[in-house]
Short mmCIF file of C-alpha atoms and ligand atoms in Angstrom, two decimals:
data_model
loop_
_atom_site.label_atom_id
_atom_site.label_comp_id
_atom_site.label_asym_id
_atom_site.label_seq_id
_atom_site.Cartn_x
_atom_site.Cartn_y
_atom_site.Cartn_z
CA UNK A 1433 120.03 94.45 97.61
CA UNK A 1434 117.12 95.09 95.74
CA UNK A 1435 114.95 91.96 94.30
CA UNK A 1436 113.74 92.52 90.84
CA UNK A 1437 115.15 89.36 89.86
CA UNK A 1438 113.68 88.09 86.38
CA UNK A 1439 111.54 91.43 86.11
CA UNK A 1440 110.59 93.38 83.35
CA UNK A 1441 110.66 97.13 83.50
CA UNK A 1442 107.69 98.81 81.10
CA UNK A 1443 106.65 101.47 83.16
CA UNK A 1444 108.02 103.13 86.49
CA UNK A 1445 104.73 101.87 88.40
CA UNK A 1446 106.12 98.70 87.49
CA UNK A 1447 108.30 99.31 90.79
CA UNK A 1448 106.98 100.05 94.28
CA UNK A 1449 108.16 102.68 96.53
CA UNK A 1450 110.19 101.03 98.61
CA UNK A 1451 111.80 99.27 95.28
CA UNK A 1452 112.43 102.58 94.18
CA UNK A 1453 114.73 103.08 97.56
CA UNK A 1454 116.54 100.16 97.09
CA UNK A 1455 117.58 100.24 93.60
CA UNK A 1456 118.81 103.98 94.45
CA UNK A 1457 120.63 103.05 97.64
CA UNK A 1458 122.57 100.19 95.31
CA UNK A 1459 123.35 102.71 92.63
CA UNK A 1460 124.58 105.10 95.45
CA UNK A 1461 127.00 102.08 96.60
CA UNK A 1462 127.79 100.95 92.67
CA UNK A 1463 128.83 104.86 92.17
CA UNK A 1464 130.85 105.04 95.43
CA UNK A 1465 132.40 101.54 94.45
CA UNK A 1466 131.60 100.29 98.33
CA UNK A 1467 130.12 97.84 96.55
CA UNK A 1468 130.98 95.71 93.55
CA UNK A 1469 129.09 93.37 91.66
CA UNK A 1470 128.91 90.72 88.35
CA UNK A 1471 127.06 88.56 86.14
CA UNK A 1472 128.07 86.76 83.27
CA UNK A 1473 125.13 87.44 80.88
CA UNK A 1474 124.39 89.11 77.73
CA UNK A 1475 122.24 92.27 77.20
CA UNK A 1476 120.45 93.15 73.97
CA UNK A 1477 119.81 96.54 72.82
CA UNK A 1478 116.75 96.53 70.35
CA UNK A 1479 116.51 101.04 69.60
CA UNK A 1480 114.43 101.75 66.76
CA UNK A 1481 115.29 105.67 67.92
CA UNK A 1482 118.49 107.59 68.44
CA UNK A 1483 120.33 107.59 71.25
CA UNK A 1484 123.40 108.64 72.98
CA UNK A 1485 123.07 108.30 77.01
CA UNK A 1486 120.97 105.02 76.66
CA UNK A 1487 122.94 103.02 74.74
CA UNK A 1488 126.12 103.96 76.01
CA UNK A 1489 125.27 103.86 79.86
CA UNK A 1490 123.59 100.74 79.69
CA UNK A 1491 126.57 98.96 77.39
CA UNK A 1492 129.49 100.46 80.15
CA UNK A 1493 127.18 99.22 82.80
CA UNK A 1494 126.75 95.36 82.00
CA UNK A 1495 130.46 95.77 80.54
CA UNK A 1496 131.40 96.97 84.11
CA UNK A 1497 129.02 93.59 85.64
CA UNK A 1498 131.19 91.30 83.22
CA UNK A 1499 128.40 91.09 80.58
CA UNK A 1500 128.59 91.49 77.30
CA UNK A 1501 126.14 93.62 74.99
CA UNK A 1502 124.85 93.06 71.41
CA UNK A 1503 123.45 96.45 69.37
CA UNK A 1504 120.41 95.00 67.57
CA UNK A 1505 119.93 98.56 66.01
CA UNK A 1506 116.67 97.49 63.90
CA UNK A 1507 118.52 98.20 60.16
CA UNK A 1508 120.58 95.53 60.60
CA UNK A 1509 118.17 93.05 61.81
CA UNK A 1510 115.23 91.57 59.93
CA UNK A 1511 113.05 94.24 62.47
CA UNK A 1512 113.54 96.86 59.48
CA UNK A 1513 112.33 94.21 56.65
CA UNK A 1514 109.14 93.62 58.66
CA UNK A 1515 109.60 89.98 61.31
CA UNK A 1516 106.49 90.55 62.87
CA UNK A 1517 107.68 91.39 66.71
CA UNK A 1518 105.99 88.23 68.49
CA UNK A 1519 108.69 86.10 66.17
CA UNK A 1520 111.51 88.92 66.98
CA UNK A 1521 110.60 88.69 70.66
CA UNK A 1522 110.63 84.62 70.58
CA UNK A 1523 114.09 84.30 68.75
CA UNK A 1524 115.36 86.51 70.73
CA UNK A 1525 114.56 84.92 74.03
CA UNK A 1526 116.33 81.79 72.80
CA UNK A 1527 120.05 84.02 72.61
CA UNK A 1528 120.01 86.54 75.40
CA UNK A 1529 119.62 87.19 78.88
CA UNK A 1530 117.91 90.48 78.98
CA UNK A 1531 116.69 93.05 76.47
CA UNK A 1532 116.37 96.84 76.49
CA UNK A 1533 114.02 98.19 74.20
CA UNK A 1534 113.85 101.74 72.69
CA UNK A 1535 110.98 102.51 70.46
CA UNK A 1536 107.72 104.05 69.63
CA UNK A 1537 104.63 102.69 70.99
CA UNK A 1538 104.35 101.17 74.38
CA UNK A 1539 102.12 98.65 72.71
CA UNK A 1540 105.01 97.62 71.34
CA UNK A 1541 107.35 96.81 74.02
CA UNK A 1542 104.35 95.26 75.90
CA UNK A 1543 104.10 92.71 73.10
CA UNK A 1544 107.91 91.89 72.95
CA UNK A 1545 107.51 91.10 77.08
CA UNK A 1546 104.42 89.07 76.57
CA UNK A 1547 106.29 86.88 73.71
CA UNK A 1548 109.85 86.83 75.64
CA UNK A 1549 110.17 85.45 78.86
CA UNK A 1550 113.69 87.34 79.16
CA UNK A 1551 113.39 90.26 81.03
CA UNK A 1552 112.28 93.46 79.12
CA UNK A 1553 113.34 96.86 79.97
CA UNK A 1554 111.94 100.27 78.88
CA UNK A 1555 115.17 102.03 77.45
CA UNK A 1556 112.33 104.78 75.60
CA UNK A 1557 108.98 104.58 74.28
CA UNK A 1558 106.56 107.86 73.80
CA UNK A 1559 104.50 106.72 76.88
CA UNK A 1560 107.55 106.96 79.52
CA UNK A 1561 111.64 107.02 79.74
CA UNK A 1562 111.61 104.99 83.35
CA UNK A 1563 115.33 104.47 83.65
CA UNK A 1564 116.05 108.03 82.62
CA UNK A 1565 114.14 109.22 86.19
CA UNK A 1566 115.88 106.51 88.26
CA UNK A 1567 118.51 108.16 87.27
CA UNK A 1568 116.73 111.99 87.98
CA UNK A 1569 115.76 110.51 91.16
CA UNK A 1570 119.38 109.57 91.91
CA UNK A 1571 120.95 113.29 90.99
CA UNK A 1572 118.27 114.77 93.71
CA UNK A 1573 118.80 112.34 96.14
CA UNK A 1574 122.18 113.30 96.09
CA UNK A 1575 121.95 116.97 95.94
CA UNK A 1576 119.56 117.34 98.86
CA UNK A 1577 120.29 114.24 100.74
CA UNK A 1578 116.51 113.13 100.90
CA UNK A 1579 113.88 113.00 97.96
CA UNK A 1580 110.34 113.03 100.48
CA UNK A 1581 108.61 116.96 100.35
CA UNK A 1582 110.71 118.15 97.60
CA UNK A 1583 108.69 120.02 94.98
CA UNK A 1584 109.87 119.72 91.44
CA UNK A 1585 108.72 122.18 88.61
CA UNK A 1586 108.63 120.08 84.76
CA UNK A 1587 107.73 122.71 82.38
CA UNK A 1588 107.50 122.22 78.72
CA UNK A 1589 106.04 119.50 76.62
CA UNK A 1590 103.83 116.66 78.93
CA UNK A 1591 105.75 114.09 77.28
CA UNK A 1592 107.42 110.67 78.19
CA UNK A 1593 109.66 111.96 80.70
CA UNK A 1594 107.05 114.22 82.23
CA UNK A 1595 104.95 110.91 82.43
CA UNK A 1596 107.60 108.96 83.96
CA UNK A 1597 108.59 111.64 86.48
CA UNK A 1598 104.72 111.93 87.67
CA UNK A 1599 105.17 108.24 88.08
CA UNK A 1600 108.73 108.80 90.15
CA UNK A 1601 107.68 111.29 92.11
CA UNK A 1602 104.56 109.91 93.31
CA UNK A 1603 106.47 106.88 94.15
CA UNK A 1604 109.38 108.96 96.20
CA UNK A 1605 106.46 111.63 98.17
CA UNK A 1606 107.72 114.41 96.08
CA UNK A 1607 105.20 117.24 95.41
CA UNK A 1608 105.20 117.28 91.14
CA UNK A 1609 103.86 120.58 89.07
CA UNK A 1610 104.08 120.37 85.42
CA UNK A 1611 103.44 123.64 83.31
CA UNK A 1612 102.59 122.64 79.53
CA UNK A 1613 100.68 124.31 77.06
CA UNK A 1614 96.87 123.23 76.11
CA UNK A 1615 96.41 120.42 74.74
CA UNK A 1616 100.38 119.33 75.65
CA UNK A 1617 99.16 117.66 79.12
CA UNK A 1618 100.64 114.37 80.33
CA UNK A 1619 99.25 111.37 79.78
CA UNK A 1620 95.44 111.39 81.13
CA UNK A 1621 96.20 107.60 82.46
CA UNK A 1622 99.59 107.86 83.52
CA UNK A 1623 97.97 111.46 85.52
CA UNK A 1624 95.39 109.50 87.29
CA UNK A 1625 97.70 106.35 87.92
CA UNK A 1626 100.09 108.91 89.68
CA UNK A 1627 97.58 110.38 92.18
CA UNK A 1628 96.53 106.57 92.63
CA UNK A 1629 100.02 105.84 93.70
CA UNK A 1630 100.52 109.12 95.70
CA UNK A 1631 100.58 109.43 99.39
CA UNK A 1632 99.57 112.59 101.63
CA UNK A 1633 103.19 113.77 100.87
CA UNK A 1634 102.68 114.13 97.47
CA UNK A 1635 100.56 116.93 95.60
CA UNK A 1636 100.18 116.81 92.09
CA UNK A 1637 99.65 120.06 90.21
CA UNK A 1638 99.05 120.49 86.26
CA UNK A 1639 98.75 123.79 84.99
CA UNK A 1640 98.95 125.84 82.05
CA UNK A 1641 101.43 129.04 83.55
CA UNK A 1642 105.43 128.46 84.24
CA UNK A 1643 105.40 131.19 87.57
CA UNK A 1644 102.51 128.89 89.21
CA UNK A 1645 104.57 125.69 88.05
CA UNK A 1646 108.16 127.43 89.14
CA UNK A 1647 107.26 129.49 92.49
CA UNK A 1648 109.56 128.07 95.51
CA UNK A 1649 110.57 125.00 93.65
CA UNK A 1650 114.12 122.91 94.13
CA UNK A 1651 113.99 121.34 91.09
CA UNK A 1652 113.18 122.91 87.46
CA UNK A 1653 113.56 120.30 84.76
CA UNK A 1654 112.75 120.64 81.44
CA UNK A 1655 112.94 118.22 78.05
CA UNK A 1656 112.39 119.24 74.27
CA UNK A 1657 109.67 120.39 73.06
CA UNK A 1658 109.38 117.97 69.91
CA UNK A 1659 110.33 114.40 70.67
CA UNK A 1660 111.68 111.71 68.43
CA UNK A 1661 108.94 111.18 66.33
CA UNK A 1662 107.61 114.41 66.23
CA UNK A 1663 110.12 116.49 64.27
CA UNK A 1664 107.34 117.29 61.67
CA UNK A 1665 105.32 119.28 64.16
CA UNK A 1666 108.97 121.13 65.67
CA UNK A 1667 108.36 124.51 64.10
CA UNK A 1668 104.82 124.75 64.68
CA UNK A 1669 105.23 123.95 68.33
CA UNK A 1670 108.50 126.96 68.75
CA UNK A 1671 105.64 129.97 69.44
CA UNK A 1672 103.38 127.60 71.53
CA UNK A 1673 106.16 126.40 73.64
CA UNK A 1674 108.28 130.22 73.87
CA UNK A 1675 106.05 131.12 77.27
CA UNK A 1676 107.64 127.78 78.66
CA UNK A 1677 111.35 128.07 78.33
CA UNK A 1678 113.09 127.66 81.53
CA UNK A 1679 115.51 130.56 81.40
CA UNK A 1680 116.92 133.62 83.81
CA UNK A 1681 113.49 134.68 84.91
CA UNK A 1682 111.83 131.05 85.66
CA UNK A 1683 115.04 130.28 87.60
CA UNK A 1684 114.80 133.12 89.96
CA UNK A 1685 111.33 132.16 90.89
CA UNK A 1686 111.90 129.09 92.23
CA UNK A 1687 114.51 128.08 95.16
CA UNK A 1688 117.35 129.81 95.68
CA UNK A 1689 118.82 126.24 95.63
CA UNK A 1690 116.58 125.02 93.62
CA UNK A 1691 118.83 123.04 90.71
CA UNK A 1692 118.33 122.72 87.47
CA UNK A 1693 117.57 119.12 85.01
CA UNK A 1694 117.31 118.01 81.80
CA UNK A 1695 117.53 114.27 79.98
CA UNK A 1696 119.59 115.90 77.33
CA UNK A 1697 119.88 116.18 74.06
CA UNK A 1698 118.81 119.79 75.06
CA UNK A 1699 118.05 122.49 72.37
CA UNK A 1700 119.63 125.81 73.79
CA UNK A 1701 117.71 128.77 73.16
CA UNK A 1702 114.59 126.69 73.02
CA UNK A 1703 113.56 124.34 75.83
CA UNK A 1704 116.56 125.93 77.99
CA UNK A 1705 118.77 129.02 77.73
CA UNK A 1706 122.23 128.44 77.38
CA UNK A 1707 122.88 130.33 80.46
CA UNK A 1708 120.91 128.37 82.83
CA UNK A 1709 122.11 125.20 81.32
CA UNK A 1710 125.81 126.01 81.60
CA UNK A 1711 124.82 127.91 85.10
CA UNK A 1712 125.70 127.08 88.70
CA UNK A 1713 122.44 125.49 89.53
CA UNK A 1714 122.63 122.86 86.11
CA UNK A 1715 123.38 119.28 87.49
CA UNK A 1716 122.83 117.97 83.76
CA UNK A 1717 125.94 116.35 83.94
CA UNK A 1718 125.58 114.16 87.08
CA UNK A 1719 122.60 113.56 85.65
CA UNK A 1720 123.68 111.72 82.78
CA UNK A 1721 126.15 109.95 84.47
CA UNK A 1722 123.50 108.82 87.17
CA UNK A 1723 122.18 106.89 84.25
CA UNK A 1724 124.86 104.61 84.27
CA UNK A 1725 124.94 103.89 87.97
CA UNK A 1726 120.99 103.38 88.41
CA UNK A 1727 121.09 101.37 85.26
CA UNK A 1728 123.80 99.10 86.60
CA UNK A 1729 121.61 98.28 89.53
CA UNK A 1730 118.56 97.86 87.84
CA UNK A 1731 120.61 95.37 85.18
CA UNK A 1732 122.31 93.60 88.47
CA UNK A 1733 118.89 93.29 90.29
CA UNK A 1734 117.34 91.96 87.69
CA UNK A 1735 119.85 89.61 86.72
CA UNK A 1736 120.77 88.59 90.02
CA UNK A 1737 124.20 90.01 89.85
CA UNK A 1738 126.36 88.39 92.94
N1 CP B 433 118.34 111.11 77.89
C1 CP B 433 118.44 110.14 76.97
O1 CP B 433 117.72 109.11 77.01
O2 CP B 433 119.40 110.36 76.05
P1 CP B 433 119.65 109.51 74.73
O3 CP B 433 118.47 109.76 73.82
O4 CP B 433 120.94 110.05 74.17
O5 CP B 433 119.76 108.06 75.09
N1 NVA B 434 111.33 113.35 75.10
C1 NVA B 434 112.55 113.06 74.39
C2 NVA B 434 113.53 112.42 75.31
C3 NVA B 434 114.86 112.08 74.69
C4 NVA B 434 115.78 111.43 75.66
C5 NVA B 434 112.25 112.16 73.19
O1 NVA B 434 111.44 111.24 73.35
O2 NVA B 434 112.78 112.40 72.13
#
């Protein structure tokens, strides 16, 4: 069983490689129900964004531990009315076992774990999405049985999941190309702290063309082009992005078995045709349900789950 007990979860290099295996191997058994598991704590959820997958996957998993889960959206707290965070993070600490954190700046959640000494997980920022490629990492472990050599192709924006999946697939020894427009590169930091975490197996291509990016891939993923946060800049950023939709054409160059990812919400006819997404090689489904699995082993490491 994988040790993470009392840990927070920022960033995805907050894990090492072989923590990465573990947590996946006990998701695998959690999924397959070989192996059960349950703690009696509470889980907060503190989202100052939308969300769908998160919340729910993480509120079924600790249900399925025999936890409980409080919603602290932020409107119904004293967040929205301004309690500084470092008091938030402090009062909080006093009620609940762990917290889950979806927000804005990873400044931000990096202050809540410094003033909590619960455990602090990364449900979202605009820096990374690290449970959401645990749970990418799970859906390709299971397609092609092994995650070491694989190539995946990220094309789009270089946003928080593009960050986090450098991150993952350094960790794993998966070759990573990401095809974004100028001036819509990854994270410069999160880029070099990638190739500081990569081994010989892993090759680490940015680029500015899709074909390069795509060519002989196994996995295409893509995510929206304007985040949460961002919806301002959406229409500006539809002719800048059109050379980068993963569609027909992008999926022929890459694998024949090459399958197809996205976090979801996904914007059809933008980001992703509708056809590829509803295609045989789409395994956005799995995916979302991975995050449930992956999240209840993360949430039963952590806590110590027996
Ligand atoms: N992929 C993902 O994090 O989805 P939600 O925004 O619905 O949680
Ligand atoms: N990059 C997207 C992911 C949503 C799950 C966003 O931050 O809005």
């Amino acid at each position: 069983m994988a040790a993470l007990s009392g840990r927070d979860l920022l960033s995805l290099a907050d894990l090492n490689s072989q923590e990465v295996e573990q947590l996946l191997q006990m998701a695998t058994q959690l999924k397959s129900r070989q192996l059960e598991l349950r703690c009696n704590k509470v889980l907060g959820l503190l989202f100052s964004k939308a969300s769908t997958r998160t919340r729910v996957s993480f509120s079924v998993a600790m249900y399925q531990l025999g936890g409980q889960v409080i919603d602290l959206n932020p409107h119904v707290t004293q967040v929205s009315r301004g309690e500084p965070v470092q008091d938030t993070a402090r009062v909080l600490d006093r009620y609940l076992d762990i917290l889950a954190i979806r927000t804005f700046a990873q400044e931000e959640l990096e202050i809540f774990a410094n003033y909590a000494k619960i455990p602090v997980i990364n449900a979202l920022t605009d820096l990374e999405h690290p449970c959401q490629v645990l749970a990418d990492l799970l859906t390709i472990q299971e397609n092609f049985g092994s995650l070491a050599k694989l190539t995946l192709s990220y094309v789009g924006d270089g946003n928080n999941v593009a960050n986090s999946l450098l991150l993952g697939c350094a960790l794993v020894g998966m070759n990573i190309r990401i095809a974004t427009p100028k001036g819509f590169e990854p994270n410069a930091a999160i880029i070099a702290k990638a190739q500081a975490l990569a081994d010989d197996r892993t090759q680490i291509l940015i680029t500015g063309d899709p074909e390069i990016a795509t060519k002989g891939a196994n996995i295409l993923y893509t995510d929206v082009w304007a985040s949460m946060g961002q919806e301002a800049q959406a229409s500006d950023r539809m002719p800048i992005f059109q050379p980068y939709q993963i569609n027909e054409h992008l999926l022929s160059l890459a694998d024949p078995e090459a399958i197809v990812l996205h976090c979801l919400p996904a914007h059809r006819g933008e980001e992703i045709t509708d056809d590829v997404i509803e295609g045989s090689h789409s395994r956005v489904w799995d995916q979302a349900e991975n995050r449930m699995h992956v999240q209840k082993a993360l949430l039963a490491s952590i806590l110590g789950a027996e």
